[in-house]
GROMACS .gro file of N, CA and C in nm:
model
  540
    1MET      N    1   9.831  10.429   9.036
    1MET     CA    2   9.811  10.453   9.181
    1MET      C    3   9.838  10.327   9.255
    2THR      N    4   9.918  10.333   9.354
    2THR     CA    5   9.952  10.213   9.439
    2THR      C    6   9.882  10.228   9.576
    3ARG      N    7   9.816  10.115   9.613
    3ARG     CA    8   9.735  10.117   9.741
    3ARG      C    9   9.782  10.004   9.831
    4PHE      N   10   9.809  10.048   9.957
    4PHE     CA   11   9.841   9.953  10.059
    4PHE      C   12   9.805  10.019  10.196
    5THR      N   13   9.833   9.956  10.307
    5THR     CA   14   9.798  10.010  10.438
    5THR      C   15   9.930  10.041  10.518
    6VAL      N   16   9.941  10.162  10.569
    6VAL     CA   17  10.052  10.201  10.648
    6VAL      C   18  10.008  10.238  10.786
    7ASN      N   19  10.060  10.169  10.878
    7ASN     CA   20  10.025  10.193  11.018
    7ASN      C   21   9.879  10.194  11.048
    8GLY      N   22   9.810  10.097  10.977
    8GLY     CA   23   9.666  10.081  11.002
    8GLY      C   24   9.574  10.175  10.918
    9GLU      N   25   9.640  10.260  10.838
    9GLU     CA   26   9.563  10.353  10.754
    9GLU      C   27   9.583  10.318  10.611
   10PRO      N   28   9.472  10.313  10.530
   10PRO     CA   29   9.487  10.288  10.391
   10PRO      C   30   9.550  10.412  10.319
   11VAL      N   31   9.643  10.384  10.228
   11VAL     CA   32   9.706  10.495  10.151
   11VAL      C   33   9.695  10.466  10.005
   12HIS      N   34   9.700  10.574   9.928
   12HIS     CA   35   9.699  10.560   9.783
   12HIS      C   36   9.805  10.658   9.740
   13TYR      N   37   9.913  10.601   9.685
   13TYR     CA   38  10.026  10.684   9.635
   13TYR      C   39  10.009  10.701   9.483
   14LYS      N   40  10.009  10.830   9.439
   14LYS     CA   41  10.012  10.864   9.303
   14LYS      C   42  10.155  10.891   9.264
   15MET      N   43  10.236  10.779   9.273
   15MET     CA   44  10.377  10.783   9.244
   15MET      C   45  10.410  10.676   9.144
   16ASP      N   46  10.530  10.690   9.082
   16ASP     CA   47  10.576  10.586   8.992
   16ASP      C   48  10.582  10.455   9.078
   17PRO      N   49  10.536  10.339   9.025
   17PRO     CA   50  10.534  10.216   9.102
   17PRO      C   51  10.673  10.168   9.140
   18GLN      N   52  10.777  10.224   9.071
   18GLN     CA   53  10.916  10.185   9.109
   18GLN      C   54  10.975  10.264   9.217
   19THR      N   55  10.897  10.367   9.265
   19THR     CA   56  10.947  10.447   9.381
   19THR      C   57  10.968  10.360   9.504
   20PRO      N   58  11.088  10.366   9.560
   20PRO     CA   59  11.121  10.295   9.681
   20PRO      C   60  11.021  10.334   9.794
   21LEU      N   61  10.977  10.232   9.862
   21LEU     CA   62  10.890  10.253   9.984
   21LEU      C   63  10.943  10.359  10.077
   22LEU      N   64  11.075  10.361  10.097
   22LEU     CA   65  11.141  10.452  10.186
   22LEU      C   66  11.092  10.600  10.153
   23TRP      N   67  11.099  10.633  10.019
   23TRP     CA   68  11.067  10.770   9.983
   23TRP      C   69  10.918  10.799   9.985
   24ALA      N   70  10.831  10.701   9.957
   24ALA     CA   71  10.690  10.720   9.971
   24ALA      C   72  10.661  10.747  10.113
   25LEU      N   73  10.722  10.672  10.210
   25LEU     CA   74  10.687  10.696  10.350
   25LEU      C   75  10.744  10.825  10.398
   26ARG      N   76  10.864  10.862  10.370
   26ARG     CA   77  10.925  10.989  10.415
   26ARG      C   78  10.861  11.107  10.342
   27ASP      N   79  10.863  11.112  10.212
   27ASP     CA   80  10.826  11.231  10.140
   27ASP      C   81  10.672  11.244  10.127
   28ALA      N   82  10.602  11.137  10.096
   28ALA     CA   83  10.460  11.153  10.075
   28ALA      C   84  10.376  11.134  10.202
   29SER      N   85  10.423  11.056  10.295
   29SER     CA   86  10.345  11.037  10.423
   29SER      C   87  10.406  11.105  10.542
   30ASN      N   88  10.522  11.171  10.523
   30ASN     CA   89  10.589  11.243  10.629
   30ASN      C   90  10.620  11.151  10.756
   31LEU      N   91  10.648  11.023  10.725
   31LEU     CA   92  10.689  10.931  10.832
   31LEU      C   93  10.838  10.926  10.835
   32THR      N   94  10.900  11.015  10.901
   32THR     CA   95  11.044  11.041  10.893
   32THR      C   96  11.127  10.955  10.991
   33GLY      N   97  11.059  10.870  11.072
   33GLY     CA   98  11.127  10.776  11.160
   33GLY      C   99  11.204  10.671  11.079
   34THR      N  100  11.164  10.638  10.963
   34THR     CA  101  11.228  10.552  10.871
   34THR      C  102  11.340  10.630  10.815
   35LYS      N  103  11.461  10.590  10.836
   35LYS     CA  104  11.579  10.671  10.798
   35LYS      C  105  11.647  10.619  10.668
   36TYR      N  106  11.700  10.715  10.583
   36TYR     CA  107  11.784  10.678  10.474
   36TYR      C  108  11.921  10.666  10.525
   37GLY      N  109  11.980  10.551  10.498
   37GLY     CA  110  12.110  10.520  10.537
   37GLY      C  111  12.206  10.509  10.420
   38CYS      N  112  12.198  10.403  10.346
   38CYS     CA  113  12.289  10.376  10.235
   38CYS      C  114  12.223  10.374  10.106
   39GLY      N  115  12.087  10.344  10.100
   39GLY     CA  116  12.015  10.335   9.968
   39GLY      C  117  12.046  10.203   9.897
   40ALA      N  118  12.125  10.119   9.954
   40ALA     CA  119  12.161   9.988   9.888
   40ALA      C  120  12.105   9.873   9.963
   41GLY      N  121  12.031   9.890  10.069
   41GLY     CA  122  11.980   9.779  10.147
   41GLY      C  123  12.081   9.710  10.233
   42GLN      N  124  12.190   9.781  10.260
   42GLN     CA  125  12.301   9.714  10.340
   42GLN      C  126  12.293   9.753  10.494
   43CYS      N  127  12.261   9.872  10.521
   43CYS     CA  128  12.267   9.924  10.656
   43CYS      C  129  12.147   9.892  10.746
   44GLY      N  130  12.029   9.891  10.692
   44GLY     CA  131  11.913   9.862  10.767
   44GLY      C  132  11.850   9.979  10.840
   45ALA      N  133  11.897  10.099  10.828
   45ALA     CA  134  11.841  10.216  10.888
   45ALA      C  135  11.689  10.238  10.841
   46CYS      N  136  11.661  10.189  10.723
   46CYS     CA  137  11.523  10.208  10.663
   46CYS      C  138  11.431  10.090  10.687
   47THR      N  139  11.458   9.994  10.784
   47THR     CA  140  11.379   9.881  10.806
   47THR      C  141  11.243   9.914  10.855
   48VAL      N  142  11.144   9.847  10.788
   48VAL     CA  143  11.001   9.850  10.823
   48VAL      C  144  10.949   9.717  10.819
   49HIS      N  145  10.826   9.694  10.864
   49HIS     CA  146  10.760   9.568  10.847
   49HIS      C  147  10.669   9.572  10.730
   50VAL      N  148  10.675   9.469  10.638
   50VAL     CA  149  10.580   9.451  10.530
   50VAL      C  150  10.516   9.323  10.557
   51ASP      N  151  10.390   9.323  10.582
   51ASP     CA  152  10.319   9.205  10.618
   51ASP      C  153  10.389   9.125  10.729
   52GLY      N  154  10.440   9.202  10.830
   52GLY     CA  155  10.503   9.142  10.946
   52GLY      C  156  10.648   9.096  10.927
   53VAL      N  157  10.705   9.118  10.814
   53VAL     CA  158  10.842   9.078  10.790
   53VAL      C  159  10.935   9.202  10.775
   54ALA      N  160  11.044   9.204  10.845
   54ALA     CA  161  11.139   9.313  10.834
   54ALA      C  162  11.195   9.318  10.695
   55ARG      N  163  11.183   9.443  10.631
   55ARG     CA  164  11.223   9.463  10.497
   55ARG      C  165  11.295   9.597  10.495
   56ARG      N  166  11.398   9.608  10.411
   56ARG     CA  167  11.474   9.730  10.380
   56ARG      C  168  11.389   9.817  10.282
   57SER      N  169  11.327   9.915  10.337
   57SER     CA  170  11.235   9.994  10.250
   57SER      C  171  11.298  10.065  10.134
   58CYS      N  172  11.435  10.088  10.140
   58CYS     CA  173  11.495  10.145  10.024
   58CYS      C  174  11.501  10.052   9.900
   59GLN      N  175  11.477   9.931   9.922
   59GLN     CA  176  11.487   9.830   9.819
   59GLN      C  177  11.353   9.775   9.778
   60VAL      N  178  11.248   9.826   9.834
   60VAL     CA  179  11.108   9.775   9.805
   60VAL      C  180  11.030   9.869   9.718
   61PRO      N  181  11.013   9.847   9.588
   61PRO     CA  182  10.929   9.943   9.512
   61PRO      C  183  10.787   9.928   9.553
   62ILE      N  184  10.715  10.045   9.565
   62ILE     CA  185  10.586  10.049   9.613
   62ILE      C  186  10.489   9.965   9.529
   63GLY      N  187  10.513   9.955   9.402
   63GLY     CA  188  10.431   9.871   9.314
   63GLY      C  189  10.435   9.726   9.351
   64ALA      N  190  10.543   9.684   9.416
   64ALA     CA  191  10.555   9.542   9.448
   64ALA      C  192  10.478   9.497   9.577
   65ILE      N  193  10.422   9.596   9.652
   65ILE     CA  194  10.359   9.565   9.774
   65ILE      C  195  10.207   9.611   9.779
   66GLU      N  196  10.158   9.618   9.657
   66GLU     CA  197  10.015   9.656   9.647
   66GLU      C  198   9.926   9.558   9.741
   67GLY      N  199   9.846   9.617   9.823
   67GLY     CA  200   9.759   9.540   9.912
   67GLY      C  201   9.822   9.489  10.039
   68SER      N  202   9.949   9.526  10.062
   68SER     CA  203  10.022   9.487  10.179
   68SER      C  204   9.991   9.574  10.297
   69PHE      N  205  10.047   9.530  10.417
   69PHE     CA  206  10.031   9.608  10.540
   69PHE      C  207  10.179   9.642  10.580
   70VAL      N  208  10.200   9.775  10.590
   70VAL     CA  209  10.330   9.830  10.621
   70VAL      C  210  10.323   9.884  10.763
   71THR      N  211  10.425   9.858  10.846
   71THR     CA  212  10.433   9.917  10.972
   71THR      C  213  10.572   9.987  10.992
   72THR      N  214  10.568  10.113  11.029
   72THR     CA  215  10.690  10.187  11.043
   72THR      C  216  10.703  10.197  11.198
   73ILE      N  217  10.822  10.266  11.235
   73ILE     CA  218  10.854  10.279  11.379
   73ILE      C  219  10.738  10.360  11.443
   74GLU      N  220  10.679  10.459  11.367
   74GLU     CA  221  10.568  10.543  11.423
   74GLU      C  222  10.445  10.454  11.450
   75GLY      N  223  10.430  10.346  11.381
   75GLY     CA  224  10.313  10.262  11.394
   75GLY      C  225  10.327  10.134  11.486
   76LEU      N  226  10.453  10.120  11.530
   76LEU     CA  227  10.478  10.002  11.620
   76LEU      C  228  10.393  10.010  11.735
   77THR      N  229  10.388  10.124  11.803
   77THR     CA  230  10.287  10.145  11.915
   77THR      C  231  10.269  10.299  11.911
   78SER      N  232  10.154  10.344  11.960
   78SER     CA  233  10.126  10.479  11.966
   78SER      C  234  10.196  10.557  12.085
   79ASP      N  235  10.229  10.473  12.186
   79ASP     CA  236  10.287  10.535  12.308
   79ASP      C  237  10.419  10.486  12.347
   80ARG      N  238  10.492  10.426  12.250
   80ARG     CA  239  10.626  10.369  12.276
   80ARG      C  240  10.635  10.262  12.391
   81SER      N  241  10.525  10.190  12.398
   81SER     CA  242  10.520  10.083  12.502
   81SER      C  243  10.557   9.944  12.459
   82HIS      N  244  10.592   9.928  12.334
   82HIS     CA  245  10.633   9.798  12.280
   82HIS      C  246  10.752   9.749  12.362
   83PRO      N  247  10.750   9.618  12.398
   83PRO     CA  248  10.863   9.565  12.482
   83PRO      C  249  11.003   9.601  12.420
   84VAL      N  250  11.016   9.602  12.293
   84VAL     CA  251  11.147   9.632  12.231
   84VAL      C  252  11.183   9.772  12.259
   85GLN      N  253  11.089   9.864  12.240
   85GLN     CA  254  11.113  10.008  12.260
   85GLN      C  255  11.148  10.030  12.417
   86GLN      N  256  11.077   9.969  12.501
   86GLN     CA  257  11.105   9.984  12.641
   86GLN      C  258  11.239   9.931  12.677
   87ALA      N  259  11.274   9.804  12.626
   87ALA     CA  260  11.404   9.748  12.654
   87ALA      C  261  11.515   9.837  12.597
   88TRP      N  262  11.492   9.902  12.483
   88TRP     CA  263  11.598   9.980  12.428
   88TRP      C  264  11.627  10.101  12.517
   89VAL      N  265  11.525  10.155  12.584
   89VAL     CA  266  11.547  10.269  12.682
   89VAL      C  267  11.613  10.214  12.804
   90ALA      N  268  11.562  10.103  12.856
   90ALA     CA  269  11.612  10.047  12.988
   90ALA      C  270  11.761  10.006  12.972
   91GLU      N  271  11.797   9.957  12.850
   91GLU     CA  272  11.937   9.912  12.831
   91GLU      C  273  12.026  10.027  12.776
   92ARG      N  274  11.965  10.140  12.763
   92ARG     CA  275  12.043  10.257  12.708
   92ARG      C  276  12.114  10.227  12.582
   93VAL      N  277  12.040  10.166  12.490
   93VAL     CA  278  12.102  10.123  12.365
   93VAL      C  279  12.144  10.242  12.275
   94PRO      N  280  12.059  10.346  12.250
   94PRO     CA  281  12.104  10.445  12.157
   94PRO      C  282  12.225  10.523  12.196
   95GLN      N  283  12.306  10.550  12.098
   95GLN     CA  284  12.424  10.641  12.113
   95GLN      C  285  12.391  10.754  12.017
   96CYS      N  286  12.425  10.749  11.893
   96CYS     CA  287  12.386  10.864  11.808
   96CYS      C  288  12.241  10.847  11.769
   97GLY      N  289  12.186  10.734  11.769
   97GLY     CA  290  12.046  10.704  11.747
   97GLY      C  291  11.995  10.698  11.601
   98TYR      N  292  12.087  10.716  11.504
   98TYR     CA  293  12.045  10.715  11.365
   98TYR      C  294  11.990  10.580  11.318
   99CYS      N  295  12.051  10.476  11.354
   99CYS     CA  296  12.006  10.340  11.311
   99CYS      C  297  11.898  10.284  11.392
  100GLN      N  298  11.868  10.343  11.504
  100GLN     CA  299  11.785  10.280  11.608
  100GLN      C  300  11.648  10.239  11.558
  101SER      N  301  11.571  10.322  11.485
  101SER     CA  302  11.439  10.285  11.444
  101SER      C  303  11.448  10.162  11.354
  102GLY      N  304  11.540  10.150  11.267
  102GLY     CA  305  11.557  10.031  11.185
  102GLY      C  306  11.591   9.907  11.277
  103MET      N  307  11.681   9.928  11.369
  103MET     CA  308  11.712   9.820  11.463
  103MET      C  309  11.596   9.769  11.537
  104ILE      N  310  11.523   9.865  11.596
  104ILE     CA  311  11.400   9.830  11.671
  104ILE      C  312  11.301   9.752  11.586
  105MET      N  313  11.280   9.797  11.460
  105MET     CA  314  11.188   9.723  11.370
  105MET      C  315  11.237   9.584  11.342
  106ALA      N  316  11.366   9.568  11.326
  106ALA     CA  317  11.420   9.438  11.292
  106ALA      C  318  11.407   9.348  11.418
  107ALA      N  319  11.437   9.403  11.533
  107ALA     CA  320  11.423   9.324  11.654
  107ALA      C  321  11.277   9.286  11.687
  108ALA      N  322  11.184   9.376  11.664
  108ALA     CA  323  11.040   9.349  11.683
  108ALA      C  324  10.991   9.239  11.588
  109ALA      N  325  11.037   9.240  11.467
  109ALA     CA  326  10.995   9.133  11.372
  109ALA      C  327  11.060   9.001  11.411
  110LEU      N  328  11.185   9.002  11.456
  110LEU     CA  329  11.243   8.879  11.502
  110LEU      C  330  11.169   8.820  11.624
  111LEU      N  331  11.136   8.900  11.726
  111LEU     CA  332  11.065   8.853  11.837
  111LEU      C  333  10.925   8.808  11.808
  112ALA      N  334  10.857   8.863  11.706
  112ALA     CA  335  10.727   8.819  11.665
  112ALA      C  336  10.731   8.679  11.609
  113HIS      N  337  10.841   8.647  11.551
  113HIS     CA  338  10.846   8.513  11.484
  113HIS      C  339  10.933   8.413  11.562
  114THR      N  340  11.021   8.468  11.644
  114THR     CA  341  11.106   8.381  11.729
  114THR      C  342  11.112   8.430  11.872
  115PRO      N  343  11.021   8.389  11.956
  115PRO     CA  344  10.996   8.452  12.093
  115PRO      C  345  11.120   8.448  12.181
  116ASN      N  346  11.215   8.351  12.167
  116ASN     CA  347  11.331   8.341  12.253
  116ASN      C  348  11.455   8.316  12.165
  117PRO      N  349  11.498   8.419  12.090
  117PRO     CA  350  11.607   8.392  11.986
  117PRO      C  351  11.736   8.366  12.057
  118SER      N  352  11.809   8.278  11.999
  118SER     CA  353  11.956   8.253  12.037
  118SER      C  354  12.038   8.368  11.978
  119ASP      N  355  12.171   8.372  12.016
  119ASP     CA  356  12.261   8.467  11.958
  119ASP      C  357  12.269   8.450  11.809
  120ALA      N  358  12.281   8.320  11.771
  120ALA     CA  359  12.285   8.301  11.622
  120ALA      C  360  12.169   8.336  11.549
  121GLN      N  361  12.048   8.317  11.606
  121GLN     CA  362  11.925   8.373  11.539
  121GLN      C  363  11.920   8.527  11.531
  122MET      N  364  11.972   8.590  11.634
  122MET     CA  365  11.978   8.734  11.637
  122MET      C  366  12.076   8.776  11.527
  123ASP      N  367  12.188   8.714  11.518
  123ASP     CA  368  12.282   8.750  11.417
  123ASP      C  369  12.228   8.729  11.273
  124GLU      N  370  12.154   8.624  11.256
  124GLU     CA  371  12.101   8.593  11.123
  124GLU      C  372  11.986   8.685  11.084
  125ALA      N  373  11.902   8.724  11.180
  125ALA     CA  374  11.785   8.811  11.156
  125ALA      C  375  11.814   8.955  11.150
  126ILE      N  376  11.912   9.001  11.229
  126ILE     CA  377  11.934   9.146  11.238
  126ILE      C  378  12.075   9.174  11.187
  127THR      N  379  12.076   9.212  11.064
  127THR     CA  380  12.210   9.242  10.997
  127THR      C  381  12.225   9.394  10.975
  128ASN      N  382  12.148   9.469  11.052
  128ASN     CA  383  12.152   9.610  11.056
  128ASN      C  384  12.288   9.653  11.098
  129LEU      N  385  12.338   9.770  11.054
  129LEU     CA  386  12.463   9.821  11.099
  129LEU      C  387  12.448   9.935  11.195
  130CYS      N  388  12.532   9.939  11.303
  130CYS     CA  389  12.535  10.044  11.396
  130CYS      C  390  12.679  10.100  11.400
  131ARG      N  391  12.692  10.214  11.346
  131ARG     CA  392  12.828  10.275  11.342
  131ARG      C  393  12.886  10.304  11.477
  132CYS      N  394  12.794  10.321  11.581
  132CYS     CA  395  12.851  10.347  11.718
  132CYS      C  396  12.890  10.220  11.783
  133GLY      N  397  12.851  10.102  11.727
  133GLY     CA  398  12.897   9.968  11.783
  133GLY      C  399  12.821   9.929  11.912
  134THR      N  400  12.694   9.964  11.922
  134THR     CA  401  12.610   9.926  12.039
  134THR      C  402  12.562   9.783  12.034
  135TYR      N  403  12.619   9.693  11.969
  135TYR     CA  404  12.571   9.563  11.946
  135TYR      C  405  12.547   9.479  12.079
  136ALA      N  406  12.639   9.495  12.179
  136ALA     CA  407  12.619   9.422  12.299
  136ALA      C  408  12.495   9.470  12.375
  137ARG      N  409  12.470   9.607  12.373
  137ARG     CA  410  12.350   9.653  12.440
  137ARG      C  411  12.223   9.617  12.360
  138ILE      N  412  12.233   9.608  12.221
  138ILE     CA  413  12.125   9.561  12.140
  138ILE      C  414  12.085   9.419  12.177
  139ARG      N  415  12.186   9.335  12.198
  139ARG     CA  416  12.162   9.200  12.228
  139ARG      C  417  12.087   9.186  12.367
  140ARG      N  418  12.142   9.263  12.464
  140ARG     CA  419  12.079   9.263  12.599
  140ARG      C  420  11.931   9.315  12.585
  141ALA      N  421  11.906   9.414  12.512
  141ALA     CA  422  11.773   9.475  12.491
  141ALA      C  423  11.680   9.373  12.431
  142ILE      N  424  11.725   9.294  12.332
  142ILE     CA  425  11.647   9.194  12.266
  142ILE      C  426  11.611   9.088  12.362
  143ARG      N  427  11.702   9.040  12.447
  143ARG     CA  428  11.677   8.938  12.545
  143ARG      C  429  11.586   8.983  12.648
  144ARG      N  430  11.596   9.111  12.691
  144ARG     CA  431  11.512   9.169  12.792
  144ARG      C  432  11.365   9.186  12.743
  145ALA      N  433  11.356   9.225  12.614
  145ALA     CA  434  11.225   9.239  12.551
  145ALA      C  435  11.157   9.111  12.543
  146ALA      N  436  11.239   9.005  12.496
  146ALA     CA  437  11.179   8.871  12.485
  146ALA      C  438  11.123   8.821  12.615
  147GLN      N  439  11.198   8.844  12.730
  147GLN     CA  440  11.143   8.803  12.854
  147GLN      C  441  11.015   8.885  12.898
  148ALA      N  442  11.014   9.010  12.876
  148ALA     CA  443  10.897   9.093  12.907
  148ALA      C  444  10.773   9.050  12.827
  149ALA      N  445  10.798   9.026  12.697
  149ALA     CA  446  10.689   8.996  12.611
  149ALA      C  447  10.623   8.866  12.642
  150HIS      N  448  10.694   8.782  12.704
  150HIS     CA  449  10.640   8.641  12.731
  150HIS      C  450  10.634   8.611  12.880
  151GLY      N  451  10.569   8.707  12.953
  151GLY     CA  452  10.538   8.684  13.091
  151GLY      C  453  10.639   8.715  13.189
  152GLY      N  454  10.751   8.772  13.148
  152GLY     CA  455  10.854   8.807  13.246
  152GLY      C  456  10.823   8.932  13.314
  153ARG      N  457  10.919   8.981  13.395
  153ARG     CA  458  10.900   9.114  13.465
  153ARG      C  459  10.879   9.223  13.366
  154PRO      N  460  10.791   9.314  13.400
  154PRO     CA  461  10.775   9.434  13.309
  154PRO      C  462  10.905   9.515  13.315
  155ILE      N  463  10.926   9.588  13.208
  155ILE     CA  464  11.047   9.668  13.198
  155ILE      C  465  11.026   9.802  13.267
  156ALA      N  466  11.107   9.837  13.351
  156ALA     CA  467  11.102   9.973  13.422
  156ALA      C  468  11.186  10.067  13.342
  157ALA      N  469  11.137  10.115  13.232
  157ALA     CA  470  11.204  10.211  13.149
  157ALA      C  471  11.138  10.348  13.159
  158ALA      N  472  11.181  10.435  13.076
  158ALA     CA  473  11.122  10.568  13.085
  158ALA      C  474  10.971  10.558  13.047
  159PRO      N  475  10.884  10.632  13.110
  159PRO     CA  476  10.751  10.623  13.081
  159PRO      C  477  10.721  10.689  12.938
  160PRO      N  478  10.617  10.652  12.874
  160PRO     CA  479  10.585  10.717  12.749
  160PRO      C  480  10.571  10.873  12.776
  161PRO      N  481  10.609  10.950  12.686
  161PRO     CA  482  10.598  11.095  12.706
  161PRO      C  483  10.456  11.136  12.718
  162ASP      N  484  10.430  11.237  12.800
  162ASP     CA  485  10.292  11.276  12.819
  162ASP      C  486  10.255  11.392  12.726
  163ILE      N  487  10.287  11.363  12.602
  163ILE     CA  488  10.270  11.464  12.494
  163ILE      C  489  10.238  11.388  12.361
  164ASP      N  490  10.140  11.441  12.292
  164ASP     CA  491  10.117  11.382  12.158
  164ASP      C  492  10.238  11.403  12.065
  165PRO      N  493  10.285  11.304  12.000
  165PRO     CA  494  10.398  11.321  11.912
  165PRO      C  495  10.384  11.435  11.815
  166ALA      N  496  10.260  11.461  11.767
  166ALA     CA  497  10.241  11.569  11.668
  166ALA      C  498  10.261  11.706  11.737
  167ASP      N  499  10.251  11.708  11.864
  167ASP     CA  500  10.268  11.839  11.938
  167ASP      C  501  10.407  11.844  12.001
  168ALA      N  502  10.494  11.757  11.982
  168ALA     CA  503  10.620  11.747  12.059
  168ALA      C  504  10.704  11.873  12.030
  169ALA      N  505  10.718  11.927  11.915
  169ALA     CA  506  10.801  12.047  11.889
  169ALA      C  507  10.738  12.174  11.941
  170ALA      N  508  10.608  12.175  11.968
  170ALA     CA  509  10.540  12.293  12.015
  170ALA      C  510  10.594  12.334  12.153
  171ALA      N  511  10.649  12.246  12.232
  171ALA     CA  512  10.701  12.279  12.362
  171ALA      C  513  10.842  12.312  12.368
  172VAL      N  514  10.908  12.326  12.254
  172VAL     CA  515  11.050  12.359  12.249
  172VAL      C  516  11.069  12.508  12.237
  173PRO      N  517  11.118  12.580  12.343
  173PRO     CA  518  11.127  12.722  12.339
  173PRO      C  519  11.200  12.775  12.224
  174ALA      N  520  11.306  12.707  12.177
  174ALA     CA  521  11.381  12.759  12.061
  174ALA      C  522  11.303  12.761  11.931
  175LEU      N  523  11.194  12.675  11.931
  175LEU     CA  524  11.111  12.665  11.810
  175LEU      C  525  10.985  12.756  11.818
  176THR      N  526  10.970  12.816  11.935
  176THR     CA  527  10.849  12.905  11.954
  176THR      C  528  10.883  13.035  11.898
  177PRO      N  529  10.802  13.089  11.810
  177PRO     CA  530  10.832  13.226  11.747
  177PRO      C  531  10.809  13.333  11.856
  178SER      N  532  10.904  13.423  11.857
  178SER     CA  533  10.892  13.532  11.949
  178SER      C  534  10.819  13.653  11.882
  179HIS      N  535  10.738  13.719  11.964
  179HIS     CA  536  10.664  13.831  11.908
  179HIS      C  537  10.718  13.957  11.968
  180LYS      N  538  10.821  14.009  11.904
  180LYS     CA  539  10.889  14.128  11.958
  180LYS      C  540  10.839  14.254  11.893
   0.00000   0.00000   0.00000
């Protein structure tokens, strides 16, 4: 049994210790915001924080992080108010969106350790791939989040949704069963 903390909650996984963290999060904990991209640690779609450091979860065996603290995109904030998340919306970063949770996690880890990163520091810390090529918007969002996080103007982005994420699908008419 492997034990560590995910998004502030202690977890005990009864899985092979060599199981990649990605699959423990997605399959056992149903935290599907962490995406499977390449499975080789190259694309970064599966980026999470392990003890505050951005890590490619497809390359981290759960047995290697016993006692660690893991944060996924779902645990970054409960209401999507993190400066990086707000900057992402304000700068209209997402296009297809698949890589975005990993990008946001990489950017949040960078800003936690480097409050005002240079372009070179961004390039070094964020090696995630975006097939849509939104890199210029990503850079602008990181700069904007850095300013907001350190006393700058608040970001006027979309407000957090007025719905509990667990209930989000309940309001979708196409997913509501009809009783004919």
